Coordinates of C-alpha atoms in Angstrom, one line a residue:
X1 CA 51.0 165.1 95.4
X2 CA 53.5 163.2 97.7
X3 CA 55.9 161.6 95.7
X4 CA 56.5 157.4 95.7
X5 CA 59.6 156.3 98.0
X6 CA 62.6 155.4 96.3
X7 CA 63.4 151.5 97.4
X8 CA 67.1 152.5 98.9
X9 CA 64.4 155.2 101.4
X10 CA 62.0 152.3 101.9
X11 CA 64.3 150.2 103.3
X12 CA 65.9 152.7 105.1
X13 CA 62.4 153.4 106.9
X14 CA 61.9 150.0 107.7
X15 CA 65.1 149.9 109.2
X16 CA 64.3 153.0 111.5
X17 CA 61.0 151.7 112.6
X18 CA 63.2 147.9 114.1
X19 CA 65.8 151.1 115.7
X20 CA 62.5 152.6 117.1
X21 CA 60.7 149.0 118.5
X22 CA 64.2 147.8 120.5
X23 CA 64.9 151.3 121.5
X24 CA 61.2 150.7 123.2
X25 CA 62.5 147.3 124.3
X26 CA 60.4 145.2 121.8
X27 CA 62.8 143.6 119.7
X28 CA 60.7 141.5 117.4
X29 CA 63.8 139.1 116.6
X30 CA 63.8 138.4 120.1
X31 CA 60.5 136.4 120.4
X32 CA 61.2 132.5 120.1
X33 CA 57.9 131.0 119.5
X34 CA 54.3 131.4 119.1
X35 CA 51.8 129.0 120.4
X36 CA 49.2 128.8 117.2
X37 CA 46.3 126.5 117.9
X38 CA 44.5 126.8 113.9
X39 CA 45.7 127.2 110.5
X40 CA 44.0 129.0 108.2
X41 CA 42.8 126.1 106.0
X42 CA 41.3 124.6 109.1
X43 CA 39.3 127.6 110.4
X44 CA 37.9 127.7 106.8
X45 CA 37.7 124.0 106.6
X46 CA 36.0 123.8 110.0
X47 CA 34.4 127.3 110.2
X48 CA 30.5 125.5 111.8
X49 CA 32.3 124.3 114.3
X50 CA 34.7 127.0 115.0
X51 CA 32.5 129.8 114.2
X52 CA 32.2 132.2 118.1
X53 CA 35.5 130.1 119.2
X54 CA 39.3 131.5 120.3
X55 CA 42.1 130.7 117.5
X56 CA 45.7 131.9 117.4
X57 CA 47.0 132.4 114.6
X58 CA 49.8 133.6 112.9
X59 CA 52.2 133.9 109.8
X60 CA 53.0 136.9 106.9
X61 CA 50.9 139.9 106.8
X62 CA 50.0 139.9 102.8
X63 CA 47.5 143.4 102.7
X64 CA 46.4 146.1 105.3
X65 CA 43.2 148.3 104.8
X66 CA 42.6 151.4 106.5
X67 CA 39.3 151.5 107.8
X68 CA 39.7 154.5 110.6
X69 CA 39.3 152.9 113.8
X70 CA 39.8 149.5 112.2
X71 CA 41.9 147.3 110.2
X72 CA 41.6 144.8 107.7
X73 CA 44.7 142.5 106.9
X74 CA 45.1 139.4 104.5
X75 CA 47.5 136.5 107.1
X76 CA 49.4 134.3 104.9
X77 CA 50.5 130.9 107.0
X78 CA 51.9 127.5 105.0
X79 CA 48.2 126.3 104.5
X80 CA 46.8 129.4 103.3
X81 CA 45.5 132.9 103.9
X82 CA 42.9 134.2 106.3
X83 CA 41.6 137.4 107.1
X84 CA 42.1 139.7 110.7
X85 CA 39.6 142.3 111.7
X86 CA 41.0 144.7 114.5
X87 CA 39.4 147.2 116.0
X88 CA 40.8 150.3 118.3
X89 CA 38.6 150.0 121.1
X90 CA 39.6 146.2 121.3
X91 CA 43.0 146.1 120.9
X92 CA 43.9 149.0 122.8
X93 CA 45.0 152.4 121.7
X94 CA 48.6 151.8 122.5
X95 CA 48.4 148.3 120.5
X96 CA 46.4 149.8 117.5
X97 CA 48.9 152.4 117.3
X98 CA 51.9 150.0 117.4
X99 CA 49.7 148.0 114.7
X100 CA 49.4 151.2 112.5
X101 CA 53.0 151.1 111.6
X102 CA 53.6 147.6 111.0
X103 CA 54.5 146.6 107.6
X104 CA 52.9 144.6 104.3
X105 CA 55.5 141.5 104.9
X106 CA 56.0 141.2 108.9
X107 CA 55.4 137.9 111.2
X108 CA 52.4 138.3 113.0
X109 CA 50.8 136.0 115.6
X110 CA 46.7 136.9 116.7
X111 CA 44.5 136.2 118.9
X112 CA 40.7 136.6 118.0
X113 CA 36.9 135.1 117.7
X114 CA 36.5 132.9 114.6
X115 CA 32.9 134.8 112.2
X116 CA 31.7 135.8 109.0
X117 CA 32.0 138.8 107.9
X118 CA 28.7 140.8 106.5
X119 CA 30.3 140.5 103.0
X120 CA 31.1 136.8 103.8
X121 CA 34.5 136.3 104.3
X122 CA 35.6 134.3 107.4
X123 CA 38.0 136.0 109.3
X124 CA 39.4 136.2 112.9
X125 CA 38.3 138.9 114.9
X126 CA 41.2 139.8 116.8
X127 CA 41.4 140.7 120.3
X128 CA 45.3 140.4 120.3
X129 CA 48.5 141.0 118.5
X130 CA 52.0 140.5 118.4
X131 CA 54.9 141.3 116.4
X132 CA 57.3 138.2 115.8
X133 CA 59.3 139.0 113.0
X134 CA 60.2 142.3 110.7
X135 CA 60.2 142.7 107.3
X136 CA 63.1 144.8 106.0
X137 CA 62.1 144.8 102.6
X138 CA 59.0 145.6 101.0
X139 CA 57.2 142.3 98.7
X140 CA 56.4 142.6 95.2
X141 CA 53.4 144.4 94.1
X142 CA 51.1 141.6 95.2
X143 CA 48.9 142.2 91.7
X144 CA 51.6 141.0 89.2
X145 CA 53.6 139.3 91.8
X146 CA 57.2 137.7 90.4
X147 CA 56.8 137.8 86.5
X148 CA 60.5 137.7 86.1
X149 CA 61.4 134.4 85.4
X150 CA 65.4 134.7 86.4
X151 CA 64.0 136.5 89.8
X152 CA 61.6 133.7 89.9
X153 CA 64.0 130.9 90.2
X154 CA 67.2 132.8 92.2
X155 CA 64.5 134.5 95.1
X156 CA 62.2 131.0 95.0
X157 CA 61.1 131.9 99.1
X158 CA 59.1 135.3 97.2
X159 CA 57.8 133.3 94.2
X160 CA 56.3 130.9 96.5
X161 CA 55.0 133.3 99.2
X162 CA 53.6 135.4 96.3
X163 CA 52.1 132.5 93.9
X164 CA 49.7 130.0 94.9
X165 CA 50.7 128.1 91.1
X166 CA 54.4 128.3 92.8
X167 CA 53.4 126.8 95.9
X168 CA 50.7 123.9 94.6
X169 CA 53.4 123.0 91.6
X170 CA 55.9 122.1 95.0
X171 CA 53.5 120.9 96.8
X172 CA 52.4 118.1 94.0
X173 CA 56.0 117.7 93.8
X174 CA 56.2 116.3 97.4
X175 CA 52.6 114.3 97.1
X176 CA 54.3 112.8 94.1
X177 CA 57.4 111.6 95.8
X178 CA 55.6 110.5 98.7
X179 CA 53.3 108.4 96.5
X180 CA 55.8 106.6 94.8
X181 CA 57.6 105.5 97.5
X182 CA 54.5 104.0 98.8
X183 CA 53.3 102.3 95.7
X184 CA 57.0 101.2 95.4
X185 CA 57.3 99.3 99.3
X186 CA 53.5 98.2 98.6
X187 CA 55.2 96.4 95.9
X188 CA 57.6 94.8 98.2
X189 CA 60.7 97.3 97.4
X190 CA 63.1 98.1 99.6
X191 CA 64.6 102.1 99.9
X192 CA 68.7 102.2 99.7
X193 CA 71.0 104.8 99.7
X194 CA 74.0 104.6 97.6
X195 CA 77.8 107.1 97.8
X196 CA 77.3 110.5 96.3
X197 CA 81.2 110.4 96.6
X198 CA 82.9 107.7 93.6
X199 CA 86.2 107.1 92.9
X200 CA 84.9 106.8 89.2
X201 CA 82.3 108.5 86.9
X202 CA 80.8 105.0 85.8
X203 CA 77.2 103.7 85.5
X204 CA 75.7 106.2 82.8
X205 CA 76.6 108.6 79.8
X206 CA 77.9 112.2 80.8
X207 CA 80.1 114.0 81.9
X208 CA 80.9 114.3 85.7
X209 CA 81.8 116.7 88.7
X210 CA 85.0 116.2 89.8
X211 CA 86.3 117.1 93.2
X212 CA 88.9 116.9 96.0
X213 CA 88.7 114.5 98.9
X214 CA 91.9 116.3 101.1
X215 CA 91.8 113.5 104.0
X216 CA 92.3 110.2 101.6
X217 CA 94.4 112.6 98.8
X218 CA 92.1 111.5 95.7
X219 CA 90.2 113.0 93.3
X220 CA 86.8 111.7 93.6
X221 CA 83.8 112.4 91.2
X222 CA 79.7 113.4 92.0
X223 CA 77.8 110.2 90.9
X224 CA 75.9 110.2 87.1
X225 CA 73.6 107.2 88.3
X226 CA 73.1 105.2 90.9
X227 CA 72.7 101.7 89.0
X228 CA 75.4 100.3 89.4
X229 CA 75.9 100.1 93.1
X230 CA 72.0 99.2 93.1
X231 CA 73.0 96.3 90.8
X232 CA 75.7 95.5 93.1
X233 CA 73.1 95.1 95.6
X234 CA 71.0 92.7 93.7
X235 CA 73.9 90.7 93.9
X236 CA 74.1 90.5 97.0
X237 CA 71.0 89.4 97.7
X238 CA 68.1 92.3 97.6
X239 CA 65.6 91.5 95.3
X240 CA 63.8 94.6 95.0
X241 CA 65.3 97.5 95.7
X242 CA 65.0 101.4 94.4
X243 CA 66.6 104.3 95.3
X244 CA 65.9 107.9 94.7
X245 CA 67.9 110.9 95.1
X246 CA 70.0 114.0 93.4
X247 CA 71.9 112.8 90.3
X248 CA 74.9 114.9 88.9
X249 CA 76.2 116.0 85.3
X250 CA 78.7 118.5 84.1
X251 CA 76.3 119.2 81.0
X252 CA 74.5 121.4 78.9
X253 CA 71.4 123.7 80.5
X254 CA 68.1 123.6 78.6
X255 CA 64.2 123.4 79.3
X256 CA 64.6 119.6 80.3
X257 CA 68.5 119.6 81.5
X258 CA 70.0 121.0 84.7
X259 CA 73.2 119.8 86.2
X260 CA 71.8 118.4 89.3
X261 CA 68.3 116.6 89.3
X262 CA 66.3 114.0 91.0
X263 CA 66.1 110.3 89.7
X264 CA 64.4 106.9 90.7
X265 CA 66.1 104.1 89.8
X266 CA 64.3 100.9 90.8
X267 CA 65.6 97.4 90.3
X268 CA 63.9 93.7 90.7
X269 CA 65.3 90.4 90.4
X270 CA 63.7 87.8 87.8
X271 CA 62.2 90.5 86.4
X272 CA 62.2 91.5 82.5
X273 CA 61.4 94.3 80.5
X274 CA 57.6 93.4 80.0
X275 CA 57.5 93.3 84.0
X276 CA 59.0 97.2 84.3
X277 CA 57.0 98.5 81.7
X278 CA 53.8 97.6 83.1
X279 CA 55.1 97.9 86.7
X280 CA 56.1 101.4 85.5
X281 CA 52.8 102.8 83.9
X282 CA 51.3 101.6 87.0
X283 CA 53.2 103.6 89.1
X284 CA 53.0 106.7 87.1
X285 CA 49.0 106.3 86.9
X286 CA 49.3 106.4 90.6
X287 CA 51.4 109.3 90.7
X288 CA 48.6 111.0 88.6
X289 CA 45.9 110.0 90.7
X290 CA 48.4 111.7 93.7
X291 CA 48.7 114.6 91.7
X292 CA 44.8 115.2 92.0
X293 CA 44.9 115.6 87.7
X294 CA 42.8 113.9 85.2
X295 CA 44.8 111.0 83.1
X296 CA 42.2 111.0 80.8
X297 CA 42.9 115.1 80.1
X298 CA 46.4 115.8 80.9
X299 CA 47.7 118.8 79.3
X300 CA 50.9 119.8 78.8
X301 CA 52.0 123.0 76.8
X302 CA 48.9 123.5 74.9
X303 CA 48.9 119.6 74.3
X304 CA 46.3 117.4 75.7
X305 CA 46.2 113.3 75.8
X306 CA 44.5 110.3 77.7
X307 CA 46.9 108.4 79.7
X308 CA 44.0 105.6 79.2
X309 CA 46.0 102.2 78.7
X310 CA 47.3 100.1 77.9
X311 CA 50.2 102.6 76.7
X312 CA 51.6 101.9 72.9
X313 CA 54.9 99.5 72.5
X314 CA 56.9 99.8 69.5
X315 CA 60.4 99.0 68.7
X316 CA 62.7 101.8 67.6
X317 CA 63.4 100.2 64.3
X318 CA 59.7 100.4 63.6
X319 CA 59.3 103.8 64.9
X320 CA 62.0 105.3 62.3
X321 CA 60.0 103.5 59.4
X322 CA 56.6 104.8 60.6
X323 CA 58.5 108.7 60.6
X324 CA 61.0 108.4 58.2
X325 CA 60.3 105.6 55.5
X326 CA 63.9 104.0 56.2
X327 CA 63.7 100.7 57.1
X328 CA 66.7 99.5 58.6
X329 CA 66.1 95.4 58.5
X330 CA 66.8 96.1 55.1
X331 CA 70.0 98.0 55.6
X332 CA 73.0 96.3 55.7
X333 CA 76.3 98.0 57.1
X334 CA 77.4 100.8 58.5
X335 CA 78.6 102.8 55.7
X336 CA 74.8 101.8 53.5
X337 CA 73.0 103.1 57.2
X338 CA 75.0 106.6 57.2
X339 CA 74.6 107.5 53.3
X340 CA 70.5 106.2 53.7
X341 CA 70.2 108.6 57.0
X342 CA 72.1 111.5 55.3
X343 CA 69.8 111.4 52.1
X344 CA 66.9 111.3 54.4
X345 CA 68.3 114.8 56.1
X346 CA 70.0 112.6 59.5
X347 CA 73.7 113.6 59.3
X348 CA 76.2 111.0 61.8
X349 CA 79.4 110.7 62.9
X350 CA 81.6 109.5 60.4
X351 CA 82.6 106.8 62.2
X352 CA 79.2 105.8 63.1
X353 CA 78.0 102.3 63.7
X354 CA 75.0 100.7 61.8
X355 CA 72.9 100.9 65.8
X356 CA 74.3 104.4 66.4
X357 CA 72.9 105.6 62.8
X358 CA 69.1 104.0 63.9
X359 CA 68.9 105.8 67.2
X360 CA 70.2 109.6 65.6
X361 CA 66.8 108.8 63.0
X362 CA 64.7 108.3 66.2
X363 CA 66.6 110.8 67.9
X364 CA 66.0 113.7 65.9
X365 CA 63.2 112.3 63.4
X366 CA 60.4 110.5 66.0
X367 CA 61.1 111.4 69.6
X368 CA 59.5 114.7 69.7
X369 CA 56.7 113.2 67.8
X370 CA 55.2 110.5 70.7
X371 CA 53.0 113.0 72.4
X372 CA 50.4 109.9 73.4
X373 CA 52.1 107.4 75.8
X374 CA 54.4 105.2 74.0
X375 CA 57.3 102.5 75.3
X376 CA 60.3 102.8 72.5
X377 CA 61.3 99.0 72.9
X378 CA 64.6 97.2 71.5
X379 CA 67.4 100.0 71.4
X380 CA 70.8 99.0 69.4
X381 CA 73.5 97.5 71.3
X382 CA 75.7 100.5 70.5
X383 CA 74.2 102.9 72.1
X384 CA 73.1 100.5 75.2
X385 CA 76.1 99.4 77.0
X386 CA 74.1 97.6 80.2
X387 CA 71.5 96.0 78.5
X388 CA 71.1 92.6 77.4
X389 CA 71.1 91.6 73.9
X390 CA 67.9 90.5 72.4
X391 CA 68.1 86.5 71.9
X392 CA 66.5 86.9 68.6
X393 CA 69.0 89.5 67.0
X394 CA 71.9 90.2 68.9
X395 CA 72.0 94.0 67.1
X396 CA 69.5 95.0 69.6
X397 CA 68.9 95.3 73.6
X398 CA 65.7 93.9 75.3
X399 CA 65.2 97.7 76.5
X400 CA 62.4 100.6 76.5
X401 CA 62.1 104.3 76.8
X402 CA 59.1 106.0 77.8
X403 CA 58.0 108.8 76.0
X404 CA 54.8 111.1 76.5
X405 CA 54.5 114.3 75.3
X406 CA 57.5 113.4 73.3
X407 CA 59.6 113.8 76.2
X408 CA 62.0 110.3 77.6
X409 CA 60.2 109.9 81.1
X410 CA 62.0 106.8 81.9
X411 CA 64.8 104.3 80.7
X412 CA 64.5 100.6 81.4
X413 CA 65.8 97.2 80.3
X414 CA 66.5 93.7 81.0
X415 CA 69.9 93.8 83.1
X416 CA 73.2 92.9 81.3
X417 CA 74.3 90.1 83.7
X418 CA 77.3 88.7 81.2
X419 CA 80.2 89.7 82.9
X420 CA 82.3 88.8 80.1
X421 CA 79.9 90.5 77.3
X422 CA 80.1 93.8 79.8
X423 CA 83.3 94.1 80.1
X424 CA 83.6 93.7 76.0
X425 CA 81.4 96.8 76.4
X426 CA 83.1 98.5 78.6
X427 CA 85.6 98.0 76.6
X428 CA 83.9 99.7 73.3
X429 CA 83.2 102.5 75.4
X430 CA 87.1 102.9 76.2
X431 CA 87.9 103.4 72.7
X432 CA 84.9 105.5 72.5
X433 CA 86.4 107.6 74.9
X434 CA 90.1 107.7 74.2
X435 CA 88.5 109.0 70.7
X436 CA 87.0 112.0 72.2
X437 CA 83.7 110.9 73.5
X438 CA 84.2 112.7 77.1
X439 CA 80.6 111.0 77.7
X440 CA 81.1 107.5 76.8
X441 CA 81.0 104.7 79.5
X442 CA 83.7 104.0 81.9
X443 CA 84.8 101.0 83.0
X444 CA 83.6 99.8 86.9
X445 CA 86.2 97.2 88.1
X446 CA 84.3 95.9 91.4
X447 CA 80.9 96.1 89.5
X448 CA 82.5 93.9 87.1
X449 CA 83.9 92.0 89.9
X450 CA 80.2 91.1 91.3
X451 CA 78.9 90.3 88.0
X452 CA 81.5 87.4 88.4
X453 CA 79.5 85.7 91.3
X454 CA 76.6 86.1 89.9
X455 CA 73.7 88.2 89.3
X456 CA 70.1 86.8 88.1
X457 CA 68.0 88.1 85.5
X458 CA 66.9 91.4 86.7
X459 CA 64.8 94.5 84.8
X460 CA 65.8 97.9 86.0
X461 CA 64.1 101.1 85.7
X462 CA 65.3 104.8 86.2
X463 CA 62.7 107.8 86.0
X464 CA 63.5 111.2 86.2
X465 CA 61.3 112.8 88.3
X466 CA 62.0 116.3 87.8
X467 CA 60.5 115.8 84.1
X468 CA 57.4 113.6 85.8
X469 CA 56.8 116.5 88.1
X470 CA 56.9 119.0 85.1
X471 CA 54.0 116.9 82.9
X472 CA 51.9 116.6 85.8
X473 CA 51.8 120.5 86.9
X474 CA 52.0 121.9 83.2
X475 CA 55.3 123.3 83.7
X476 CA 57.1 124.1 80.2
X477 CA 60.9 124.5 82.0
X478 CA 62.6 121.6 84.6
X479 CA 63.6 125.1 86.6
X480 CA 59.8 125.5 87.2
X481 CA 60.0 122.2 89.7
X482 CA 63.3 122.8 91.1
X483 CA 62.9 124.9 94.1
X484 CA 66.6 126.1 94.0
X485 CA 67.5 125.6 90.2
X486 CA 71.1 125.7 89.0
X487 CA 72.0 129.8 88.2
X488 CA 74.9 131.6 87.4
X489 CA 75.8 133.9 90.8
X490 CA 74.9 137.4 89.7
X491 CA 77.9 139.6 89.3
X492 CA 77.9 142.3 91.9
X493 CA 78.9 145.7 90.1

């Protein structure tokens, strides 16, 4: 029995057979184009019509089968696959021959008659053929495909040319996008773009990326949020605008975390939090509709639940007494909130403030829990450094979270626009920070500054749509929806 090729012999054959095609003169890296006139969606799409008509097509050759004096082969293109017939005494012996030694995994372009085969399938009977590209390494085994999850995300150009779930997940990915931007300008919102670059790390809780700008000699930092400059541009005068793009932060790695992701952050003037809420269930309905999946059955993890609204509201203080039995209206101080959250198995800083002691019960006790769709309204102050206070109990912030599949979706609130209030924040956040907290708030002086002159009431929004993308396709890890996912380089031996 011959024996299997080792992979160091298959690719030295592969590399023999490009020596062998330019020592003939037909260099297959040396073709520039291909003039393709169908995809393989449309022929199948369109096959009455097309059916006895020419079509070129072209793309990756998936499978070949052996049928003696003709082939079958499986053409992969960016819409789909479609199947070649070739025959000897059509092609050509010369061209058959050259066919012969092609390989699963090389560019082909043909030329052929659009029909149904006897078994059905419609294929392109192909009169023509031409190399455009060689394959020097062999595909996975196209039955199991990539089921290596760390190959998966490091090689994503063979996960998605081996896995039709890869490709739709990325493709829903980009509908989605699309679709919000639309929704978003149909609401009279305006796209911005805002510095990657900052002289400071302010405008959100993390820990940044710092880096090197040689020409002005200063350290400069990758943003953690865009809202502040977005703000800024409220002030100015833009009454709707939104913003989305790659966010940075120099944190932990986990099924929902990577250090670079994709947010929205949308912002309208005289709006409040009732306003976003409802603004933002809209928009994600629509993104579902995009999507092509059912909001009255969308599963997640083995979890299913009807995105029917209106979606739940229910403030966090409320939430902790539905999950835990504390009831924090009737907890007074800081020290009383830590020894009640410790006997109820919630350990806090020692230092932790009356607010801070609420949202580690929700935290850890009730977030996990709101599978259905639920808005988590009126955070504490503490742990919400650019909201505004509620007017009826200054402990809290007129702000939401959304939370389906017990997952944050989205963070919104009403707009701090006291510049006196934020820079007593700001300020908190300092100490915060001088006290270890390398994730606690800094300071922004010119946001501060525009505050000053004046910015009106205003609800703000921010949505990360990595974690959108992942309840809409079903997929369990954010690296599922990030084509090139963050990954330690792999140490060459």
């Amino acid at each position: 029995m011959e024996q299997p090729h080792s992979l160091s012999e298959l690719l030295q054959i592969r590399r023999d057979k490009l020596a062998a095609l330019r020592a003939a003169g037909r260099d297959p890296y040396l073709v520039t184009k291909y003039k393709r006139t169908h995809l393989a969606a449309e022929i199948k799409e369109n096959f009455d019509a097309l059916e006895g008509q020419t079509a070129r097509v072209c793309g990756r050759q998936m499978s070949k089968r052996d049928m003696g004096k003709a082939f079958f082969c499986d053409l992969l293109d960016g819409s789909g696959r479609i199947q070649l017939y070739l025959k000897v005494d059509e092609l050509g012996e010369d061209a058959f021959e050259a066919f012969k030694k092609w390989d699963i995994g090389d560019i082909v372009g043909a030329e052929g008659t659009v029909f149904r085969t006897r078994r059905g399938e419609i294929s392109v009977h192909a009169h023509k053929i031409e190399l455009l590209s060689k394959s020097l390494r062999p595909l996975p085994e196209k039955f199991h495909g990539l089921t290596d999850d760390e190959t998966r995300y490091r090689q994503r150009y063979l996960d998605i040319m081996m896995s039709e779930d890869s490709k739709r997940v990325f493709s829903v990915r980009s509908r989605v996008v699309s679709g919000i931007r639309s929704f978003l300008e149909k609401q009279g919102y305006m796209e911005v773009e805002t510095p990657i670059l900052n002289t400071s790390s302010a405008g959100g809780n993390a820990r940044p990326f710092l880096t090197r700008h040689n020409a002005l000699g200063l350290d400069m930092y990758l943003r953690i949020a865009t809202e502040l400059p977005l703000k800024k541009l409220i002030v100015g005068g833009f009454e709707r605008v939104y913003e989305i793009g790659r966010i940075f932060r120099n944190e932990g790695m986990d099924l929902t975390h990577n250090p670079e992701f994709t947010s929205i952050e949308y912002y309208q003037a005289y709006a409040g939090c009732e306003e976003m809420m409802n603004l933002t269930e809209e928009m994600i309905l629509d993104a579902v509709r995009v999507a092509g999946v059912s909001a009255e059955t969308l599963s997640f993890c083995g979890q299913t639940v009807s995105l029917g609204g209106p979606w739940r509201k229910l403030d966090m203080i409320d939430a902790v007494r539905e999950k835990t039995g504390l009831d924090f209206h009737a907890i007074e101080g800081d020290a009383a909130a830590r020894e009640k959250a410790r006997a109820a198995g919630v350990e806090s800083k020692p230092n932790a403030a009356w607010g801070e002691v609420l949202f580690d019960c929700f935290d850890r006790c009730v977030e996990k829990t709101l599978t259905e769709p639920t808005f988590i309204t009126r955070h504490p102050v503490e742990v919400s450094p650019l909201a505004k206070r509620c007017p009826d109990d200054p402990r809290f912030t007129d702000r939401f979270e959304l939370f389906i599949f017990g997952r944050e979706v989205a963070n919104g609130f009403a707009e701090l626009n006291d510049p006196i209030d934020q820079r007593e924040r700001f300020a908190r956040q300092a100490a915060l920070r001088a006290g270890g907290d390398e994730e606690a708030q800094i300071a922004d002086e010119d946001f501060l500054l525009s505050l000053e002159y004046g910015m009106p009431p205003t609800g703000g929004v921010g949505l990360g749509i990595d974690r959108l993308v992942m309840l809409l396709t079903d997929s369990p890890s954010i690296r599922d929806v990030l084509l090139f996912p963050t990954m330690k380089p792999v140490e060459q031996g």
